[in-house]
Coordinates of C-alpha atoms in Angstrom, one line a residue:
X228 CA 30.9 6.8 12.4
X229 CA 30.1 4.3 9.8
X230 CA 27.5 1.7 9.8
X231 CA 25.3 4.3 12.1
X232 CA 22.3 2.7 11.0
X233 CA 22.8 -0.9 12.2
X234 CA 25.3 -0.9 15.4
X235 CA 22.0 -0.9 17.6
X236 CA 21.0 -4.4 16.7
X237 CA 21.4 -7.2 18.9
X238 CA 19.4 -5.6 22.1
X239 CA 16.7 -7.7 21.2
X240 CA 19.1 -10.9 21.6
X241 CA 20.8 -9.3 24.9
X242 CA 17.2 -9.5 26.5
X243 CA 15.9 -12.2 26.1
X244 CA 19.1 -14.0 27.6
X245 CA 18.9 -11.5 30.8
X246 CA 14.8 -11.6 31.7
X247 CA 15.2 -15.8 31.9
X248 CA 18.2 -15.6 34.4
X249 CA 16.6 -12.6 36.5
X250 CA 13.2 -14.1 36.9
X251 CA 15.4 -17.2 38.0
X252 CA 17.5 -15.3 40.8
X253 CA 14.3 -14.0 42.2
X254 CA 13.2 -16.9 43.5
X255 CA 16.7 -17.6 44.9
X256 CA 17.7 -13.9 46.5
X257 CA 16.7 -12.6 49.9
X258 CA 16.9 -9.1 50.1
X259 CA 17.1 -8.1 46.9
X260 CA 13.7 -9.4 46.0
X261 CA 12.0 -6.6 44.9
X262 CA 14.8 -5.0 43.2
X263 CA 15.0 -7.9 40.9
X264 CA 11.1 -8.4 40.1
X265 CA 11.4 -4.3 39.5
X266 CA 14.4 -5.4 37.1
X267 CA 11.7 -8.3 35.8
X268 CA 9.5 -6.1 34.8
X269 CA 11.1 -3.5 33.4
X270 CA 13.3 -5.5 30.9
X271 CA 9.7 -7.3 29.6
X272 CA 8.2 -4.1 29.2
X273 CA 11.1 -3.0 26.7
X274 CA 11.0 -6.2 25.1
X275 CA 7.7 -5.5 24.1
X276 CA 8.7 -2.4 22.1
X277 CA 12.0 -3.4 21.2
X278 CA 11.2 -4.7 17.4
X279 CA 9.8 -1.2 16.5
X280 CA 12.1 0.4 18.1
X281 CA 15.1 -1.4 15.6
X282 CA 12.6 -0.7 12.8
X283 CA 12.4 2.8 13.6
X284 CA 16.3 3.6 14.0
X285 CA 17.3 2.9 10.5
X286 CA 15.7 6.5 9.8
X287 CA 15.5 8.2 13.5
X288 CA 18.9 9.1 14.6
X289 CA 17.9 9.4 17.9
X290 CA 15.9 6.0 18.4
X291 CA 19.7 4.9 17.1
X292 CA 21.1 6.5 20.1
X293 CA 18.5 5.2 22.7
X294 CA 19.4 1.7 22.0
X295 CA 22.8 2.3 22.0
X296 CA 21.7 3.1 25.5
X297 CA 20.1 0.4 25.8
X298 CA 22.1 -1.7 24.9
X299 CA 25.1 -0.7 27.4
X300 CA 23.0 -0.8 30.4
X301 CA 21.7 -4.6 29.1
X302 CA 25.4 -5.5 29.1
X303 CA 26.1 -4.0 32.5
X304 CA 23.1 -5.7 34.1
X305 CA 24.1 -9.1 32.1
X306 CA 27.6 -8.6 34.2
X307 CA 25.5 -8.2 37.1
X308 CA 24.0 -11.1 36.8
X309 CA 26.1 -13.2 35.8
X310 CA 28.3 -12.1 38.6
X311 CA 24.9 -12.4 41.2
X312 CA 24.2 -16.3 39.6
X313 CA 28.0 -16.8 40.2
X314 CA 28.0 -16.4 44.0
X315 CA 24.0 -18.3 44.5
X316 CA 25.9 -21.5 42.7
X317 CA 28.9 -21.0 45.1
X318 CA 27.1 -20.5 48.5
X319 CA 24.8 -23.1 47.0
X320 CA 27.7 -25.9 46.7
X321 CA 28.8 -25.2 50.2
X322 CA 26.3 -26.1 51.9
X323 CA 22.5 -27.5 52.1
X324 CA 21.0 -25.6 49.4
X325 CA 17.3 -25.6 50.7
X326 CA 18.2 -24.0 53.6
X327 CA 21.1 -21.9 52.9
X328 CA 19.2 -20.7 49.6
X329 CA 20.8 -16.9 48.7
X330 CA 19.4 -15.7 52.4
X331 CA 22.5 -13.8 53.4
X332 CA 23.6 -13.1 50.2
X333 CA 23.3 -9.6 50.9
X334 CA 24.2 -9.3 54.4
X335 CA 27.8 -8.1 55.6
X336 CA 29.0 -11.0 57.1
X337 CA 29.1 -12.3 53.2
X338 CA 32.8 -10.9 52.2
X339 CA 32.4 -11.2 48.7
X340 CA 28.7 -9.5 48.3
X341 CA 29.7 -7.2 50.5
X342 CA 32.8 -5.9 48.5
X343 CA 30.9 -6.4 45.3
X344 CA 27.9 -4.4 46.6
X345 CA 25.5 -6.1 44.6
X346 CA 22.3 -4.4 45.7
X347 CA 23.2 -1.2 44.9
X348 CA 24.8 -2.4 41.5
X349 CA 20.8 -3.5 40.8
X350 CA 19.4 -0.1 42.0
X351 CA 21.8 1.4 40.1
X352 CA 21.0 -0.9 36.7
X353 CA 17.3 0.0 37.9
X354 CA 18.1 3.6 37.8
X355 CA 19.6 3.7 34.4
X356 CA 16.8 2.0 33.1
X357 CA 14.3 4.2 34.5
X358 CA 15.9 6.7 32.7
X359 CA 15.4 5.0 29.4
X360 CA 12.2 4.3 29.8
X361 CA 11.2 7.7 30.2
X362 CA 13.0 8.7 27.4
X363 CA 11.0 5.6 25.3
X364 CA 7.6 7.3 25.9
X365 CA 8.9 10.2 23.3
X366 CA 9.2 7.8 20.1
X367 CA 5.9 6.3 20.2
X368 CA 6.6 3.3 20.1
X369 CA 4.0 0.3 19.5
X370 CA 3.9 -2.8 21.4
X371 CA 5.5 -5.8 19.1
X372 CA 5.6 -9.2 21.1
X373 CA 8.7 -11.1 20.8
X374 CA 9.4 -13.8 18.9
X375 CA 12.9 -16.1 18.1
X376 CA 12.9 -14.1 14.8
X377 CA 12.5 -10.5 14.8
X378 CA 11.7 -10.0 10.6
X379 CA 11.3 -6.1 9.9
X380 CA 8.3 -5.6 8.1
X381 CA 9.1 -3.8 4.9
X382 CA 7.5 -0.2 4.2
X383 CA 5.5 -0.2 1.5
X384 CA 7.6 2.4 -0.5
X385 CA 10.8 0.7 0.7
X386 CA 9.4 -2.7 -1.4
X387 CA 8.8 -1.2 -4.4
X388 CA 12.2 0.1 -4.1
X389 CA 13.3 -3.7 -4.2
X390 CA 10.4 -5.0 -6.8
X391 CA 12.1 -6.0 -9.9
X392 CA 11.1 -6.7 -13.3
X393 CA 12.0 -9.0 -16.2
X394 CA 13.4 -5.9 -18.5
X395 CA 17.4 -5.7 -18.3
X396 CA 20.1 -3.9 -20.7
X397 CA 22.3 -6.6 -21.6
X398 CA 25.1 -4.6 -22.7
X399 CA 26.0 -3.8 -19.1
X400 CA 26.3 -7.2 -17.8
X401 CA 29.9 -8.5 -17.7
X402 CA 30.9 -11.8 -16.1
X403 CA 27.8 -14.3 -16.4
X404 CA 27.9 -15.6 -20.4
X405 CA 28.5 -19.1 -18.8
X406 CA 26.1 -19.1 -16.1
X407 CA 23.5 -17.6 -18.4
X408 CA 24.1 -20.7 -20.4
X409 CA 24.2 -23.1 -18.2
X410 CA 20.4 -22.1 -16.8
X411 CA 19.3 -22.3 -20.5
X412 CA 20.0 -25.3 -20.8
X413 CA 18.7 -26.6 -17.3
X414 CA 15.5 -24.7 -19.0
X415 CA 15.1 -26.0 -21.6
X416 CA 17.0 -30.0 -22.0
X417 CA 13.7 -31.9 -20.7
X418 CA 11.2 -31.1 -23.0
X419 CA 9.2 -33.5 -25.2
X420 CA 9.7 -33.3 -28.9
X421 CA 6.1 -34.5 -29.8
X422 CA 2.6 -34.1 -29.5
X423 CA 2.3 -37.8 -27.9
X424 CA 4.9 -38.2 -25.8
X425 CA 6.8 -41.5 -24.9
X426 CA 7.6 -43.5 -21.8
X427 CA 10.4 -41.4 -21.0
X428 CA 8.3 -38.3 -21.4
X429 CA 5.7 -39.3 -19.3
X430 CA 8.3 -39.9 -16.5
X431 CA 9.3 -36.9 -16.1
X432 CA 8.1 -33.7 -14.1
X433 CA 5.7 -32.1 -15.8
X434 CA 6.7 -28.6 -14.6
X435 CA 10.2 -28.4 -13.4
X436 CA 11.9 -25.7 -10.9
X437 CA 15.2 -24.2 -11.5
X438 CA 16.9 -22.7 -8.5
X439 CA 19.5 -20.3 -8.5
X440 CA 20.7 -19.5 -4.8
X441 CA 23.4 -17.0 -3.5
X442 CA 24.0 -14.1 -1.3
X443 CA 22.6 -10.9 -1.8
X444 CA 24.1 -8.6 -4.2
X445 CA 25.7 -11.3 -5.8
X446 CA 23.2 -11.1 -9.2
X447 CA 21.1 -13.4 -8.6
X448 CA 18.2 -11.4 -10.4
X449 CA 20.3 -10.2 -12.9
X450 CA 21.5 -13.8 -14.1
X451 CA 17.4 -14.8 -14.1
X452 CA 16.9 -11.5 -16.1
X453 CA 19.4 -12.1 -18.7
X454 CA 17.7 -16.2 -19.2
X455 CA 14.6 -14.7 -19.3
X456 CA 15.1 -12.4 -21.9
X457 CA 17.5 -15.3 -24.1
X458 CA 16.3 -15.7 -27.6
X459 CA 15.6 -19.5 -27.1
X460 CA 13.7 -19.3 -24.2
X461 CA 11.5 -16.8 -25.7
X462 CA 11.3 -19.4 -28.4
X463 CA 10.4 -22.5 -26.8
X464 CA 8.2 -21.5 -24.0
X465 CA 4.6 -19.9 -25.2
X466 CA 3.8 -18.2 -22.2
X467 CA 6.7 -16.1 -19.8
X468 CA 5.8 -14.5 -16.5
X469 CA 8.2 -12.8 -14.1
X470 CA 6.9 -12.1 -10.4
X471 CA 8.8 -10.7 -7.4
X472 CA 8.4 -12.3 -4.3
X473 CA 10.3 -11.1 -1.7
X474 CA 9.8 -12.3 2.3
X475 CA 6.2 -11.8 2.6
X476 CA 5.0 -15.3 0.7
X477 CA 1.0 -15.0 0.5
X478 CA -0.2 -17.8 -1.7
X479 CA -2.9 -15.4 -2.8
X480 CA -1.1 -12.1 -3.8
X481 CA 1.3 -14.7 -5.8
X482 CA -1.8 -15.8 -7.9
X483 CA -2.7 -12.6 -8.7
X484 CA 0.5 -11.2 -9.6
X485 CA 0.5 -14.2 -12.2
X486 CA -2.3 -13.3 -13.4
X487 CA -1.1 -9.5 -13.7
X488 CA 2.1 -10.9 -15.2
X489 CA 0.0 -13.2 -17.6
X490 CA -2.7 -10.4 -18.7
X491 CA -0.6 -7.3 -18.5
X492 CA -3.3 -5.8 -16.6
X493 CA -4.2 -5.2 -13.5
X494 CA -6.3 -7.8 -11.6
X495 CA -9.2 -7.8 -9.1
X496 CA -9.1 -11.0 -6.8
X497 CA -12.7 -12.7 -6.5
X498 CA -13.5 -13.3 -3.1
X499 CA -13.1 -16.9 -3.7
X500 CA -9.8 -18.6 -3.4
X501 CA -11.2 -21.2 -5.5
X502 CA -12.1 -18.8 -8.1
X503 CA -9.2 -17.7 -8.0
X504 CA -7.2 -20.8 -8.6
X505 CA -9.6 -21.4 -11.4
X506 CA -8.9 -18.3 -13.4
X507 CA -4.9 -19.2 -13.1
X508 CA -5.4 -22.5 -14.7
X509 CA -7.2 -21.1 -17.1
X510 CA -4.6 -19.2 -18.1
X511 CA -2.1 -21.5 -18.1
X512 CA -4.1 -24.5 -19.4
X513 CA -2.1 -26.6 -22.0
X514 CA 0.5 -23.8 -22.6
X515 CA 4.5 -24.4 -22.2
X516 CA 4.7 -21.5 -19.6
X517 CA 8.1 -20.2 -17.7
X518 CA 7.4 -18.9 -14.2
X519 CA 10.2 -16.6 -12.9
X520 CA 9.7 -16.1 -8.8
X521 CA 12.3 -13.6 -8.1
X522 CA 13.7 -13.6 -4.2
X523 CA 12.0 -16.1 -2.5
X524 CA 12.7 -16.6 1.3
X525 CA 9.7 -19.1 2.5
X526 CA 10.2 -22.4 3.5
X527 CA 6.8 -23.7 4.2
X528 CA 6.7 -26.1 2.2
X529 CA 2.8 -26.8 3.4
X530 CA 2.3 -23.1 1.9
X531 CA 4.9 -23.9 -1.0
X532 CA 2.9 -26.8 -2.5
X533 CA -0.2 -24.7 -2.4
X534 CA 1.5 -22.5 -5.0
X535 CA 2.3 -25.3 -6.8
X536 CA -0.9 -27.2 -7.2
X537 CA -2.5 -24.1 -8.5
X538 CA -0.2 -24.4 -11.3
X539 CA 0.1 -28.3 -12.5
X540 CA -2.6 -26.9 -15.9
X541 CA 0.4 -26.1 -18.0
X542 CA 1.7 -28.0 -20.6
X543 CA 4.6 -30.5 -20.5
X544 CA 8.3 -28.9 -20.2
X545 CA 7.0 -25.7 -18.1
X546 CA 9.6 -24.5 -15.6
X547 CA 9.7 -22.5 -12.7
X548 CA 12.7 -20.3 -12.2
X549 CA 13.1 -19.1 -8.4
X550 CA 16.0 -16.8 -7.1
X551 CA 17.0 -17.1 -3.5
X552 CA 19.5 -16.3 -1.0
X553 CA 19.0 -19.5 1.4
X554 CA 19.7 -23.1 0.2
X555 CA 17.0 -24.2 2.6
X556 CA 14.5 -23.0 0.2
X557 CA 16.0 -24.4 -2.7
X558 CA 16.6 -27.7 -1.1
X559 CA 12.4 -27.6 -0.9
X560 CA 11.7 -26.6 -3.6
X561 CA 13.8 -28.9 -5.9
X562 CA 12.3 -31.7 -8.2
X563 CA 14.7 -33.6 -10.6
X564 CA 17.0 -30.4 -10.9
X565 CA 20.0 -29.7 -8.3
X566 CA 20.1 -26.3 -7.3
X567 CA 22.7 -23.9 -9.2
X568 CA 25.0 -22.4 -6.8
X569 CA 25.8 -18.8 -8.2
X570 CA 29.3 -18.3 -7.3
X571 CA 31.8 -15.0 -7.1
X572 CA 33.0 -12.9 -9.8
X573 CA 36.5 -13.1 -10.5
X574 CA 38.7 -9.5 -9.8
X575 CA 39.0 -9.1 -13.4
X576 CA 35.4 -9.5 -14.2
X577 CA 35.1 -6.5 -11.1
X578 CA 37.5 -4.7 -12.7
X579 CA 35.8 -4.5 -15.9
X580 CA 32.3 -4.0 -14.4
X581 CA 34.2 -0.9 -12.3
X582 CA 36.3 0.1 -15.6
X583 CA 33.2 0.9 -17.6
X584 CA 31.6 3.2 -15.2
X585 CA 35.1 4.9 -14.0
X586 CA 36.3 6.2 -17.3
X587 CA 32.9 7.2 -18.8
X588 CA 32.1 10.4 -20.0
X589 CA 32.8 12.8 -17.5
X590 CA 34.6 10.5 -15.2
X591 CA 38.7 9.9 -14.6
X592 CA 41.3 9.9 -17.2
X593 CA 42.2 6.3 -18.2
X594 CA 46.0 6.0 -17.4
X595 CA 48.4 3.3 -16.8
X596 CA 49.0 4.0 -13.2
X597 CA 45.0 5.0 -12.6
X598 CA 44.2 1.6 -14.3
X599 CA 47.3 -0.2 -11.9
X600 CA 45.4 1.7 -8.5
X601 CA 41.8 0.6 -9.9
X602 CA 42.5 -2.8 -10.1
X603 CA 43.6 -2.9 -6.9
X604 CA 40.6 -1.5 -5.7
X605 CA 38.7 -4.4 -7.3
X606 CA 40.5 -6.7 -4.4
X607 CA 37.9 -4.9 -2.6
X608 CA 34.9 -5.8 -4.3
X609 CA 35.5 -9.8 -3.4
X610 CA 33.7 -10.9 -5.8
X611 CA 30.2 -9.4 -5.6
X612 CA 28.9 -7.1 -9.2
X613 CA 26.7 -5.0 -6.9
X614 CA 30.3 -3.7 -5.0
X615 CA 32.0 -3.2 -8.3
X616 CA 28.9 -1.5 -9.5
X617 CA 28.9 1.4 -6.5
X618 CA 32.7 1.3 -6.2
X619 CA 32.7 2.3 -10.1
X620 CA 30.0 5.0 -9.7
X621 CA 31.9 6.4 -6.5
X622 CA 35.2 6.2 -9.0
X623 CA 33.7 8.2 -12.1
X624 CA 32.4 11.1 -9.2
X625 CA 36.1 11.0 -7.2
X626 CA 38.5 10.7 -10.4
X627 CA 41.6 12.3 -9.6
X628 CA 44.5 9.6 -8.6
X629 CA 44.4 11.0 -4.9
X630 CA 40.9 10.0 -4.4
X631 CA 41.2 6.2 -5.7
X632 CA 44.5 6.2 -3.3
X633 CA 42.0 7.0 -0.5
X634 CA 39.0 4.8 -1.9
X635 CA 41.5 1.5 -1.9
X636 CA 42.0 2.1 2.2
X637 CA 38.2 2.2 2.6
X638 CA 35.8 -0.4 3.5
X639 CA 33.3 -0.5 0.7
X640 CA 30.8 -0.7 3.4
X641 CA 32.0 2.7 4.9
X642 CA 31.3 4.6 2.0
X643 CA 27.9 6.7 1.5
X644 CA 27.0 4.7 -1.7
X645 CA 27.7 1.5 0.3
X646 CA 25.6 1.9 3.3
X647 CA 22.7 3.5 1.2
X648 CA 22.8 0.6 -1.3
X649 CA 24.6 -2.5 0.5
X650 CA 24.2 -2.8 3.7
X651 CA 20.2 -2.5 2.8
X652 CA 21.0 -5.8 1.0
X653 CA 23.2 -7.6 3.5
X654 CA 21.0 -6.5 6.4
X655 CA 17.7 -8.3 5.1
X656 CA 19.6 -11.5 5.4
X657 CA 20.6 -10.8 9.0
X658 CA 17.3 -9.8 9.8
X659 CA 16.1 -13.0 8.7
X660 CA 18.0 -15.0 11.2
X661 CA 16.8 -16.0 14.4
X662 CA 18.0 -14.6 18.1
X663 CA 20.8 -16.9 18.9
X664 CA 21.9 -17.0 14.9
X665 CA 22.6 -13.1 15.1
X666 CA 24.6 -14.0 18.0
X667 CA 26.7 -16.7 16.1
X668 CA 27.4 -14.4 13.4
X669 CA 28.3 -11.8 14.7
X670 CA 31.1 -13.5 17.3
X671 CA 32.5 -14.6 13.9
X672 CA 34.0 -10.8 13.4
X673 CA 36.7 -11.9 16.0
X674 CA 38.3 -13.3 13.3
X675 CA 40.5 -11.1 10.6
X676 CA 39.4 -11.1 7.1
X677 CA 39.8 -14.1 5.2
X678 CA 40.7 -16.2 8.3
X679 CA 40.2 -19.8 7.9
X680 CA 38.3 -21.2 10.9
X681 CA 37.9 -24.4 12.0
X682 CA 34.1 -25.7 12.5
X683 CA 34.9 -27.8 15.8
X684 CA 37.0 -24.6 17.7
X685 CA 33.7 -21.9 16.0
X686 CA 30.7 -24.3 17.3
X687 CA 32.6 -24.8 20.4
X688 CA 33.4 -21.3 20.9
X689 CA 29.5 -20.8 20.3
X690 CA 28.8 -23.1 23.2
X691 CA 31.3 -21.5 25.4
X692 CA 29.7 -18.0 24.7
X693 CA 26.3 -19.4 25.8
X694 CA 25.0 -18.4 22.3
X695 CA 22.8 -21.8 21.9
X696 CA 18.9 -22.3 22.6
X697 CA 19.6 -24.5 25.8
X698 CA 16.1 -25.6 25.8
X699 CA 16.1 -27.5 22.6
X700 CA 18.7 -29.6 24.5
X701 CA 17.0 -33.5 24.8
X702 CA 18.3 -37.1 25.1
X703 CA 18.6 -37.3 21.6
X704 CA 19.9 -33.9 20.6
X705 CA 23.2 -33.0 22.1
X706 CA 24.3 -29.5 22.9
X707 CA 26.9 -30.0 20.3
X708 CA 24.3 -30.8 17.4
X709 CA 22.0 -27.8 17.6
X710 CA 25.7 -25.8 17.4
X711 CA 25.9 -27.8 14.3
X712 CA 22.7 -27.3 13.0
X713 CA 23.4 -23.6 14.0
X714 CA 26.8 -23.5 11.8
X715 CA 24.9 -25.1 9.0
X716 CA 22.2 -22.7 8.9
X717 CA 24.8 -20.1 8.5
X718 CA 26.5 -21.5 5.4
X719 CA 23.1 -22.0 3.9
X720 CA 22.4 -18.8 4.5
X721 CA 25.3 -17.6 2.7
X722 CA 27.1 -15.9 5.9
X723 CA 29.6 -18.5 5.9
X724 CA 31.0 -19.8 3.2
X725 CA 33.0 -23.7 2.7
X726 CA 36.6 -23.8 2.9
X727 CA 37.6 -27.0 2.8
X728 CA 36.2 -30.5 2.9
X729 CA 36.2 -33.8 4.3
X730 CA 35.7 -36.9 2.7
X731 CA 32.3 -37.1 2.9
X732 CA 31.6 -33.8 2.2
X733 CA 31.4 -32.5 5.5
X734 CA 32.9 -28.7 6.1
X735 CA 36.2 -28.6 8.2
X736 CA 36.3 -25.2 7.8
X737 CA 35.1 -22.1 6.4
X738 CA 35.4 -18.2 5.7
X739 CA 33.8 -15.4 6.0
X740 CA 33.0 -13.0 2.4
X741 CA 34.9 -9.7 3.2
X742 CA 31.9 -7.4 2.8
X743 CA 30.0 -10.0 5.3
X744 CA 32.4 -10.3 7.5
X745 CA 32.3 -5.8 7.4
X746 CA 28.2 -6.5 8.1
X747 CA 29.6 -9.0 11.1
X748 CA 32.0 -6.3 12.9
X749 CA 28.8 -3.5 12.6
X750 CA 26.1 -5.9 14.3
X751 CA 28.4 -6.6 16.7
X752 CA 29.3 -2.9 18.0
X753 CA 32.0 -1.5 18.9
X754 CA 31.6 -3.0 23.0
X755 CA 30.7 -6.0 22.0
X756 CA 33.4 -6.8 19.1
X757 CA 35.9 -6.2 22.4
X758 CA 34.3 -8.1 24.9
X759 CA 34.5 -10.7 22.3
X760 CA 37.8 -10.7 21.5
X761 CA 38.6 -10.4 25.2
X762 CA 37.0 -13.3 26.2
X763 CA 38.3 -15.5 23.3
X764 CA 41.6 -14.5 23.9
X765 CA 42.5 -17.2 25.6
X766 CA 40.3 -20.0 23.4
X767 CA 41.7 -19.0 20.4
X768 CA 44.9 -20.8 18.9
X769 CA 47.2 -19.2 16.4
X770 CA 44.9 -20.5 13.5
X771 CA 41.9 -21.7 14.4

């Protein structure tokens, strides 16, 4: 089955919605008490466990299959629930709710409890989880408490995997001469031409950032690489350092990785911050320096201007150069310089990227109707190098016309080479996002590929769905605004992307990339994407 190694996600959401509404119904039910605070407990035992159990399942097939588990008896015991809160609320409207309370819920004079049985549905839900409990003793799994954001920490080996350096072969980039150019001259337009500088001069920032933001696998790093290594950059700034940053942003590490950067040479940290800071500005004192931090993901800005003021010593006309998926860290981090917004490749620019590696050495025989099927594969790629790079490579291995027939009906997702080296890429990025955000994204699968959807009918859908943190609900925030403060997240985190605009530059609706709209259907699960759809069925226009 593809995407094996992510359909478990989203039991972590599932449970934090059902413990609320269960410790609720306790204090409502008669008869059914104990059942429920068994129910209680159980689910907030799990909980505990739950993040390492999702960090755990990316390599261990059969933690995989336990929350698969999981997760269906969390959706049968949601049901439950729901169906348990449904009847409380009716009984409750009937009559004097103090005194009728949920009493004879479960007595047989009560019709509908009667037929629906609902004690024994919650023994039974009890049961099932008993079961998987017993089963969770096996993995070893340590006790995690939860939080809104569940952030996998990254193995040690698995980062270095991701570090990246400043070296790049420029000969096999294709597609990003203007982009490249464009950065340059962001880098280097605002720098003084004398020793003594003028008015002007003086009024502007004396170290500038430069952000480039996009999703992942879109070359972000790639584009920073290429500037980096550009023949008048190298001339006009004295000093170049390249550091990877990645989600873990300690202030500290960063300084001495500049210093590593600065020194070529590895560096012990004195025991003093202070110190510390000192021997950066030393370095940097009165030289034109260009700071690459590559994949940055904080947005503490408390934490971000701690950076910065450790690295004001340089001389006039420095420039940072950050790399990020979110435009909520770019927005932070921004001076006098807009963000640059890294957009798609276009299919030819995939096609060429794909050509290269497809009829190398050793790969398939360059033909009319082989180059006709391979740009038709490119389709596929939407846009994004990284795709066109592994599509390529999987071309040169399968490179009789037969397999590229079968390789344009794939998902680039569901291949080998795409789950090993994509979904890796896409995933961090849903990680990131908070409980009720993985929710929102992945009820956007609903809707086919490239479907244009309307912002009002998604946000309200959202709200329908019960998706939304309730409890940030106040007289001056509207249920309504936190979904829109939910849908804007999404586009900044590049899971949604603009379609079309209103006057003032609001979004009226948006799309879905292709290969994140594949990561959107694999969150979601095969039970879930059809309860989904099932239950939007009958929300859901002929265009939304």
């Amino acid at each position: 089955m593809a995407f094996e190694g992510i359909v478990a996600n989203g039991v972590t959401e599932i449970l934090k919605k059902l413990v609320p509404v269960v410790a609720r119904e306790i204090s409502l039910a008669r008869g059914v008490e104990d059942d429920l605070k068994k129910l209680q407990d159980t689910l907030e035992m799990i909980l505990l466990v739950i993040a390492d159990a999702e960090r755990k399942q990316i390599n261990d097939a059969a933690v995989r299959l336990w929350l698969r588990r999981l997760k269906d008896v969390a959706y049968d015991a949601e049901d439950v629930m729901h169906e348990f809160s449904y009847e409380t609320m009716r009984r409750c409207e009937r009559g004097n709710r103090l005194r009728i309370k949920a009493r004879d819920f479960v007595s047989s004079n009560n019709p509908l409890a009667f037929r629906f049985k609902m004690p024994g549905k919650i023994k039974h839900i009890n049961q099932r989880l008993a079961e998987i409990t017993e089963d969770m003793s096996r993995f070893h799994l340590q006790t995690t408490p939860a939080s809104n954001t569940v952030t996998l920490p990254v193995e040690n080996s698995e980062h270095r995997s991701r570090e990246t350096a400043s070296c790049i072969n420029e000969s096999n980039i294709i597609g990003r001469e203007d982009e490249k150019e464009k950065i340059v001259n962001m880098l280097t337009k605002v720098i003084p031409s004398s020793a003594t500088p003028s008015a002007s001069d003086r009024n502007t920032e004396k170290v500038s950032v430069v952000s480039i933001v996009g999703m992942g696998g879109l070359g972000k790093t790639t584009l920073a690489q290429l500037v980096y290594n550009d023949e008048m950059v190298n001339k006009l700034f004295e000093l170049k350092l390249w550091v990877h940053v990645s989600q873990e942003f300690d202030v500290e590490k960063l300084l001495i990785k500049i210093m590593e950067s600065s020194t070529e040479n590895k560096f012990d940290s004195p025991s003093n911050f202070a110190v510390l800071v000192s021997k950066v500005q030393e370095q940097l004192n009165g030289k034109r320096y260009l700071l690459v931090l590559d994949d940055l993901w904080n947005e503490d800005a408390v934490q971000w201007e701690r950076l910065c003021s450790a690295l004001l010593d340089g001389a006039q006309g420095s420039k940072i150069l950050i790399t990020t998926r979110k435009t909520q860290v770019a927005d932070m981090v921004k001076g006098s310089i807009p963000p640059y917004k890294l957009e798609k490749l276009q299919d030819d620019e995939c096609w060429c990227i794909m050509e290269k590696r497809a009829f190398s050495p050793g790969g398939a025989v360059k033909t009319p109707t082989m180059t006709s099927i391979g740009k038709g594969i490119a389709k596929k790629c939407s846009g994004v190098p990284l795709a066109a790079k592994i599509l390529g490579g999987l071309m040169r291995l399968k490179n009789k016309e037969g397999d590229w027939l079968s390789i344009q009906e794939l998902d680039v997702l569901s291949t080998r080479e795409g789950q090993s080296e994509i979904i890796p890429i896409l995933k961090l990025s849903y990680d990131n996002l908070s409980s009720e955000l993985k929710q929102c994204f992945s009820y956007c699968s609903i809707f086919p590929k490239g479907w244009e959807i309307n912002r009002v009918t998604l946000v309200q859908l959202w709200i329908a769905e019960g998706f939304l943190d309730s409890g940030n609900v106040g007289s001056r925030r509207s249920i309504e605004d936190i979904a829109d403060e939910y849908f804007d997240s999404l586009v900044s985190s590049s899971f949604l992307d603009g379609a079309k605009w209103s006057i003032l530059g609001d979004i009226k609706t948006c799309k879905v990339h292709d290969l994140v709209h594949d990561l959107a259907k694999a969150v979601a699960g095969d039970q879930e994407l059809a309860s989904l759809k099932e239950s939007s069925e009958c929300e859901r226009p002929g265009r939304c």
